[in-house]
GROMACS .gro file of C-alpha atoms in nm:
model
  232
    1MET     CA    1  -1.772  -1.990  -1.052
    2ASN     CA    2  -1.615  -2.227  -1.304
    3SER     CA    3  -1.242  -2.266  -1.362
    4LEU     CA    4  -1.229  -2.030  -1.662
    5THR     CA    5  -1.399  -1.754  -1.464
    6ASN     CA    6  -1.142  -1.793  -1.187
    7ILE     CA    7  -0.858  -1.777  -1.439
    8ILE     CA    8  -0.999  -1.462  -1.598
    9GLU     CA    9  -1.031  -1.309  -1.251
   10ALA     CA   10  -0.667  -1.393  -1.174
   11VAL     CA   11  -0.544  -1.252  -1.506
   12ILE     CA   12  -0.726  -0.920  -1.459
   13PHE     CA   13  -0.603  -0.889  -1.101
   14ALA     CA   14  -0.240  -0.974  -1.185
   15SER     CA   15  -0.231  -0.732  -1.479
   16GLY     CA   16  -0.331  -0.420  -1.287
   17GLU     CA   17  -0.413  -0.269  -1.627
   18ALA     CA   18  -0.678  -0.321  -1.893
   19VAL     CA   19  -0.663  -0.669  -2.049
   20PRO     CA   20  -0.792  -0.712  -2.408
   21VAL     CA   21  -1.054  -0.986  -2.428
   22LYS     CA   22  -0.902  -1.108  -2.755
   23TYR     CA   23  -0.579  -1.198  -2.572
   24ILE     CA   24  -0.773  -1.407  -2.321
   25VAL     CA   25  -0.950  -1.592  -2.604
   26GLU     CA   26  -0.625  -1.647  -2.799
   27LYS     CA   27  -0.400  -1.750  -2.511
   28LEU     CA   28  -0.648  -1.966  -2.320
   29GLY     CA   29  -0.792  -2.131  -2.631
   30CYS     CA   30  -1.152  -2.064  -2.534
   31SER     CA   31  -1.443  -1.908  -2.718
   32LEU     CA   32  -1.565  -1.549  -2.689
   33LYS     CA   33  -1.899  -1.685  -2.564
   34GLU     CA   34  -1.724  -1.868  -2.277
   35VAL     CA   35  -1.528  -1.555  -2.182
   36ASN     CA   36  -1.842  -1.342  -2.187
   37ALA     CA   37  -2.013  -1.592  -1.958
   38GLY     CA   38  -1.722  -1.567  -1.716
   39VAL     CA   39  -1.728  -1.187  -1.735
   40ASN     CA   40  -2.098  -1.187  -1.647
   41GLU     CA   41  -2.024  -1.400  -1.340
   42LEU     CA   42  -1.749  -1.159  -1.234
   43LYS     CA   43  -1.978  -0.859  -1.283
   44GLU     CA   44  -2.222  -1.014  -1.035
   45LYS     CA   45  -1.940  -1.071  -0.787
   46TYR     CA   46  -1.778  -0.730  -0.834
   47GLY     CA   47  -2.069  -0.489  -0.839
   48GLY     CA   48  -2.307  -0.299  -0.612
   49GLU     CA   49  -2.151  -0.230  -0.271
   50SER     CA   50  -1.835  -0.430  -0.345
   51GLY     CA   51  -1.511  -0.238  -0.297
   52ILE     CA   52  -1.396  -0.357  -0.641
   53HIS     CA   53  -1.584  -0.316  -0.969
   54LEU     CA   54  -1.516  -0.488  -1.299
   55LEU     CA   55  -1.495  -0.240  -1.587
   56THR     CA   56  -1.559  -0.346  -1.948
   57PHE     CA   57  -1.468  -0.100  -2.224
   58ASN     CA   58  -1.336  -0.112  -2.580
   59GLY     CA   59  -1.314  -0.490  -2.568
   60LYS     CA   60  -1.102  -0.476  -2.251
   61LEU     CA   61  -1.143  -0.579  -1.887
   62GLN     CA   62  -1.004  -0.405  -1.578
   63PHE     CA   63  -1.061  -0.397  -1.203
   64ALA     CA   64  -1.119  -0.056  -1.044
   65THR     CA   65  -1.214   0.069  -0.701
   66ASN     CA   66  -1.578   0.151  -0.632
   67PRO     CA   67  -1.617   0.532  -0.670
   68GLN     CA   68  -1.835   0.523  -0.358
   69TYR     CA   69  -1.521   0.465  -0.150
   70LYS     CA   70  -1.299   0.719  -0.324
   71GLN     CA   71  -1.235   0.936  -0.016
   72PRO     CA   72  -1.139   0.664   0.238
   73VAL     CA   73  -0.922   0.495  -0.026
   74SER     CA   74  -0.746   0.827  -0.088
   75ASP     CA   75  -0.700   0.888   0.287
   76VAL     CA   76  -0.517   0.557   0.327
   77LEU     CA   77  -0.321   0.541   0.003
   78THR     CA   78  -0.207   0.903  -0.044
   79PRO     CA   79   0.067   0.880   0.224
   80ILE     CA   80   0.182   0.550   0.072
   81LYS     CA   81   0.196   0.703  -0.276
   82GLU     CA   82   0.388   1.001  -0.142
   83LYS     CA   83   0.644   0.764   0.010
   84GLU     CA   84   0.662   0.571  -0.316
   85PHE     CA   85   0.718   0.901  -0.497
   86THR     CA   86   1.017   0.967  -0.278
   87LYS     CA   87   1.168   0.622  -0.328
   88THR     CA   88   1.101   0.546  -0.694
   89ILE     CA   89   0.991   0.857  -0.879
   90LEU     CA   90   1.281   1.065  -0.749
   91GLU     CA   91   1.530   0.810  -0.878
   92CYS     CA   92   1.364   0.799  -1.221
   93ALA     CA   93   1.348   1.179  -1.238
   94ALA     CA   94   1.719   1.201  -1.155
   95ILE     CA   95   1.813   0.949  -1.425
   96ILE     CA   96   1.602   1.131  -1.684
   97ALA     CA   97   1.761   1.463  -1.584
   98TYR     CA   98   2.113   1.329  -1.634
   99LYS     CA   99   2.052   1.111  -1.938
  100GLN     CA  100   1.796   1.325  -2.126
  101PRO     CA  101   1.665   1.285  -2.380
  102ILE     CA  102   1.594   0.927  -2.277
  103THR     CA  103   1.331   0.668  -2.370
  104LYS     CA  104   1.131   0.449  -2.132
  105PRO     CA  105   1.310   0.129  -2.247
  106GLU     CA  106   1.647   0.296  -2.181
  107LEU     CA  107   1.529   0.407  -1.836
  108GLU     CA  108   1.406   0.054  -1.759
  109GLU     CA  109   1.738  -0.091  -1.875
  110ILE     CA  110   1.918   0.126  -1.619
  111ARG     CA  111   1.675   0.055  -1.331
  112GLN     CA  112   1.602  -0.309  -1.425
  113VAL     CA  113   1.234  -0.264  -1.336
  114SER     CA  114   0.920  -0.139  -1.511
  115CYS     CA  115   0.896   0.242  -1.513
  116ASP     CA  116   0.538   0.280  -1.643
  117TYR     CA  117   0.410   0.420  -1.313
  118ALA     CA  118   0.709   0.653  -1.274
  119ILE     CA  119   0.675   0.797  -1.624
  120HIS     CA  120   0.299   0.839  -1.582
  121THR     CA  121   0.340   1.018  -1.248
  122LEU     CA  122   0.619   1.247  -1.371
  123LEU     CA  123   0.409   1.342  -1.674
  124GLU     CA  124   0.109   1.418  -1.450
  125LEU     CA  125   0.329   1.637  -1.230
  126GLU     CA  126   0.464   1.804  -1.546
  127MET     CA  127   0.819   1.728  -1.433
  128ILE     CA  128   0.901   1.565  -1.768
  129VAL     CA  129   0.768   1.609  -2.118
  130PRO     CA  130   0.788   1.411  -2.448
  131CYS     CA  131   1.052   1.571  -2.665
  132GLY     CA  132   1.041   1.361  -2.981
  133ARG     CA  133   1.090   1.001  -3.089
  134LYS     CA  134   1.416   0.810  -3.113
  135ASP     CA  135   1.522   0.681  -3.452
  136ALA     CA  136   1.509   0.318  -3.343
  137VAL     CA  137   1.282   0.016  -3.369
  138GLY     CA  138   0.930   0.115  -3.262
  139LYS     CA  139   1.019   0.486  -3.257
  140PRO     CA  140   1.002   0.509  -2.874
  141ILE     CA  141   0.914   0.845  -2.716
  142MET     CA  142   1.203   1.040  -2.566
  143TYR     CA  143   1.159   1.240  -2.245
  144SER     CA  144   1.330   1.542  -2.097
  145THR     CA  145   1.282   1.747  -1.778
  146THR     CA  146   1.079   2.068  -1.753
  147ASP     CA  147   1.088   2.393  -1.557
  148ASN     CA  148   0.867   2.223  -1.297
  149PHE     CA  149   1.148   1.974  -1.237
  150LEU     CA  150   1.386   2.262  -1.167
  151LYS     CA  151   1.135   2.431  -0.935
  152ARG     CA  152   1.070   2.113  -0.736
  153PHE     CA  153   1.442   2.056  -0.681
  154LYS     CA  154   1.515   2.427  -0.632
  155LEU     CA  155   1.753   2.448  -0.927
  156ASN     CA  156   1.809   2.742  -1.160
  157SER     CA  157   1.924   2.514  -1.439
  158ILE     CA  158   2.017   2.152  -1.510
  159ASP     CA  159   2.382   2.260  -1.482
  160GLU     CA  160   2.329   2.290  -1.105
  161LEU     CA  161   2.261   1.919  -1.064
  162PRO     CA  162   2.516   1.755  -0.832
  163ASP     CA  163   2.746   1.478  -0.949
  164TYR     CA  164   2.537   1.183  -1.075
  165ASP     CA  165   2.700   0.921  -0.849
  166GLU     CA  166   2.669   1.154  -0.550
  167LEU     CA  167   2.299   1.214  -0.611
  168MET     CA  168   2.226   0.844  -0.659
  169ALA     CA  169   2.410   0.772  -0.332
  170GLN     CA  170   2.189   1.030  -0.160
  171ILE     CA  171   1.877   0.866  -0.304
  172ALA     CA  172   1.999   0.523  -0.190
  173GLU     CA  173   2.048   0.664   0.160
  174LEU     CA  174   1.697   0.810   0.151
  175ASN     CA  175   1.558   0.474   0.040
  176SER     CA  176   1.737   0.307   0.331
  177SER     CA  177   1.575   0.543   0.580
  178LEU     CA  178   1.234   0.477   0.428
  179LEU     CA  179   1.291   0.102   0.457
  180THR     CA  180   1.350   0.161   0.827
  181GLU     CA  181   1.009   0.330   0.841
  182ASP     CA  182   0.858   0.021   0.680
  183GLU     CA  183   1.020  -0.195   0.949
  184GLU     CA  184   0.868   0.032   1.212
  185ASP     CA  185   0.526  -0.015   1.049
  186ALA     CA  186   0.571  -0.393   1.067
  187ASN     CA  187   0.688  -0.368   1.428
  188TYR     CA  188   0.376  -0.166   1.507
  189LEU     CA  189   0.158  -0.457   1.398
  190TYR     CA  190   0.371  -0.694   1.606
  191LYS     CA  191   0.328  -0.474   1.912
  192LYS     CA  192  -0.048  -0.453   1.852
  193ASP     CA  193  -0.064  -0.833   1.850
  194GLU     CA  194   0.152  -0.850   2.162
  195TYR     CA  195  -0.069  -0.598   2.340
  196THR     CA  196  -0.382  -0.792   2.250
  197GLU     CA  197  -0.229  -1.110   2.388
  198ALA     CA  198  -0.133  -0.934   2.711
  199GLU     CA  199  -0.484  -0.798   2.752
  200ALA     CA  200  -0.649  -1.134   2.689
  201THR     CA  201  -0.841  -1.283   2.982
  202PRO     CA  202  -0.641  -1.575   3.131
  203ASN     CA  203  -0.793  -1.918   3.166
  204GLU     CA  204  -0.973  -1.972   3.496
  205ALA     CA  205  -0.718  -2.237   3.593
  206GLU     CA  206  -0.431  -1.988   3.543
  207LYS     CA  207  -0.609  -1.684   3.689
  208THR     CA  208  -0.478  -1.540   4.014
  209THR     CA  209  -0.645  -1.267   4.217
  210ILE     CA  210  -0.444  -0.972   4.345
  211THR     CA  211  -0.603  -0.704   4.563
  212ASP     CA  212  -0.483  -0.357   4.659
  213GLU     CA  213  -0.476  -0.215   5.011
  214ASP     CA  214  -0.846  -0.124   4.990
  215GLY     CA  215  -0.947  -0.475   4.890
  216PHE     CA  216  -1.014  -0.401   4.522
  217GLU     CA  217  -0.917  -0.672   4.272
  218ILE     CA  218  -0.630  -0.586   4.036
  219PRO     CA  219  -0.597  -0.770   3.702
  220ASP     CA  220  -0.288  -0.992   3.719
  221HIS     CA  221  -0.131  -0.819   3.413
  222LEU     CA  222  -0.132  -0.487   3.602
  223THR     CA  223   0.100  -0.565   3.888
  224ASP     CA  224   0.339  -0.270   3.851
  225GLU     CA  225   0.246   0.038   4.048
  226ASP     CA  226   0.291   0.256   3.740
  227ASP     CA  227   0.022   0.056   3.561
  228ILE     CA  228  -0.242   0.114   3.832
  229ILE     CA  229  -0.457   0.424   3.821
  230ARG     CA  230  -0.674   0.484   4.128
  231ILE     CA  231  -0.969   0.715   4.133
  232ASP     CA  232  -1.035   0.844   4.487
   0.00000   0.00000   0.00000
């Protein structure tokens, strides 16, 4: 692939969302014909049995998973998304509950990170709902909580919400415990590597032979009695 094709590939990947072709043409100073040629190359690379497919629609480009692998992808990512819900979505939901009605830019100003995914998820779960537009530049949508929010948090009304600082402290504590889980996941990989190294066959020059009382050879990494299983 040529350099432009690689750049287009990087842009689509980094965006995570649909990228208008006109922006690529304008910002990279190339022609529509050149972009189309690059897109055709990417379609050959990301097609068929590939885990990633390149989607082209309404003059936009976006990477998406191959529908053929929907179930295994879901099996792996669902637990991760559930954890992310706990860490991020809960915090956004709490802020919306206390500050409602609130716009996405206002929410992002408080959290100092993008809240697109959080808003999208909360809308899908029907925990928040658009409740009008703010009289400001761009007329941003305002959001407020719903009855589903109350049900999920076992509240009879918004008045039952605990003190804001107290709730945010609880969420921070929850996030800390989840970070510990992430460390355990990383440690699991370390242990797997360590185990593999321990099980590796030693070089002939370093290999020593140990035998049990019946004359059977015992691998030199199984020298503790607890590690030896005999079948009589």
